[in-house]
Amino acid sequence: MRAVVRQAVRDVRTAPPPAPAEPPADPTVAALRRVVDDLAASTHAIGELMLEVAPAYLSGTEAADVLALLCDQIGEPLEHGLAARRYAMSGDRRALHGTVL
């Protein structure tokens, strides 16, 4: 049952947005965009892990209490873990502003 619910939640959640259709003309900007996209994708995966430990129905304060130990164990600042959790819930990169990106 748990696996079915987990898959249903994954199906409903928004995946990270795709890259723009037109690549930038400047190769430096294109390389930087790829780095940011890779960082966002890995942060989304971390956010999904955070959601498994602290489900979306928990408030930010309750999630912080639950995630503090996990973040400490994996060497991730709690603020980054909470931001990744918000990003995994929303799929909106603005959730990472000021922390990860």
Phi, psi and omega in degrees: 000318181301318180295322179295315179295316180301316180294321179297318179295318178298321180294327183279323183297151179277129175283162177305144182296148179289161178293156178302151183295320182260120177289149179295151181289326181281122182296331178294317179294321179297317179295318179295321178297321177296320178297314179296319178296318178296318178297318179295320180295317179291326177293323177298319179295319177296320179298322177295322175297316179298323179290331176292325181277318181234090184304162186297338180286348176281143176290170178300320180292316178295320178295321179299319178298319182285321187274348184305313181293316179300313181298321178297318182291327181264000177076026180253131175300144182303321180298322179290321178297317179292322178294319178296322177298315178297320180295319179294328179286320189258330186075009183259117182297342177297340177294340181265353184301128177087352178241289183270315180253000000 
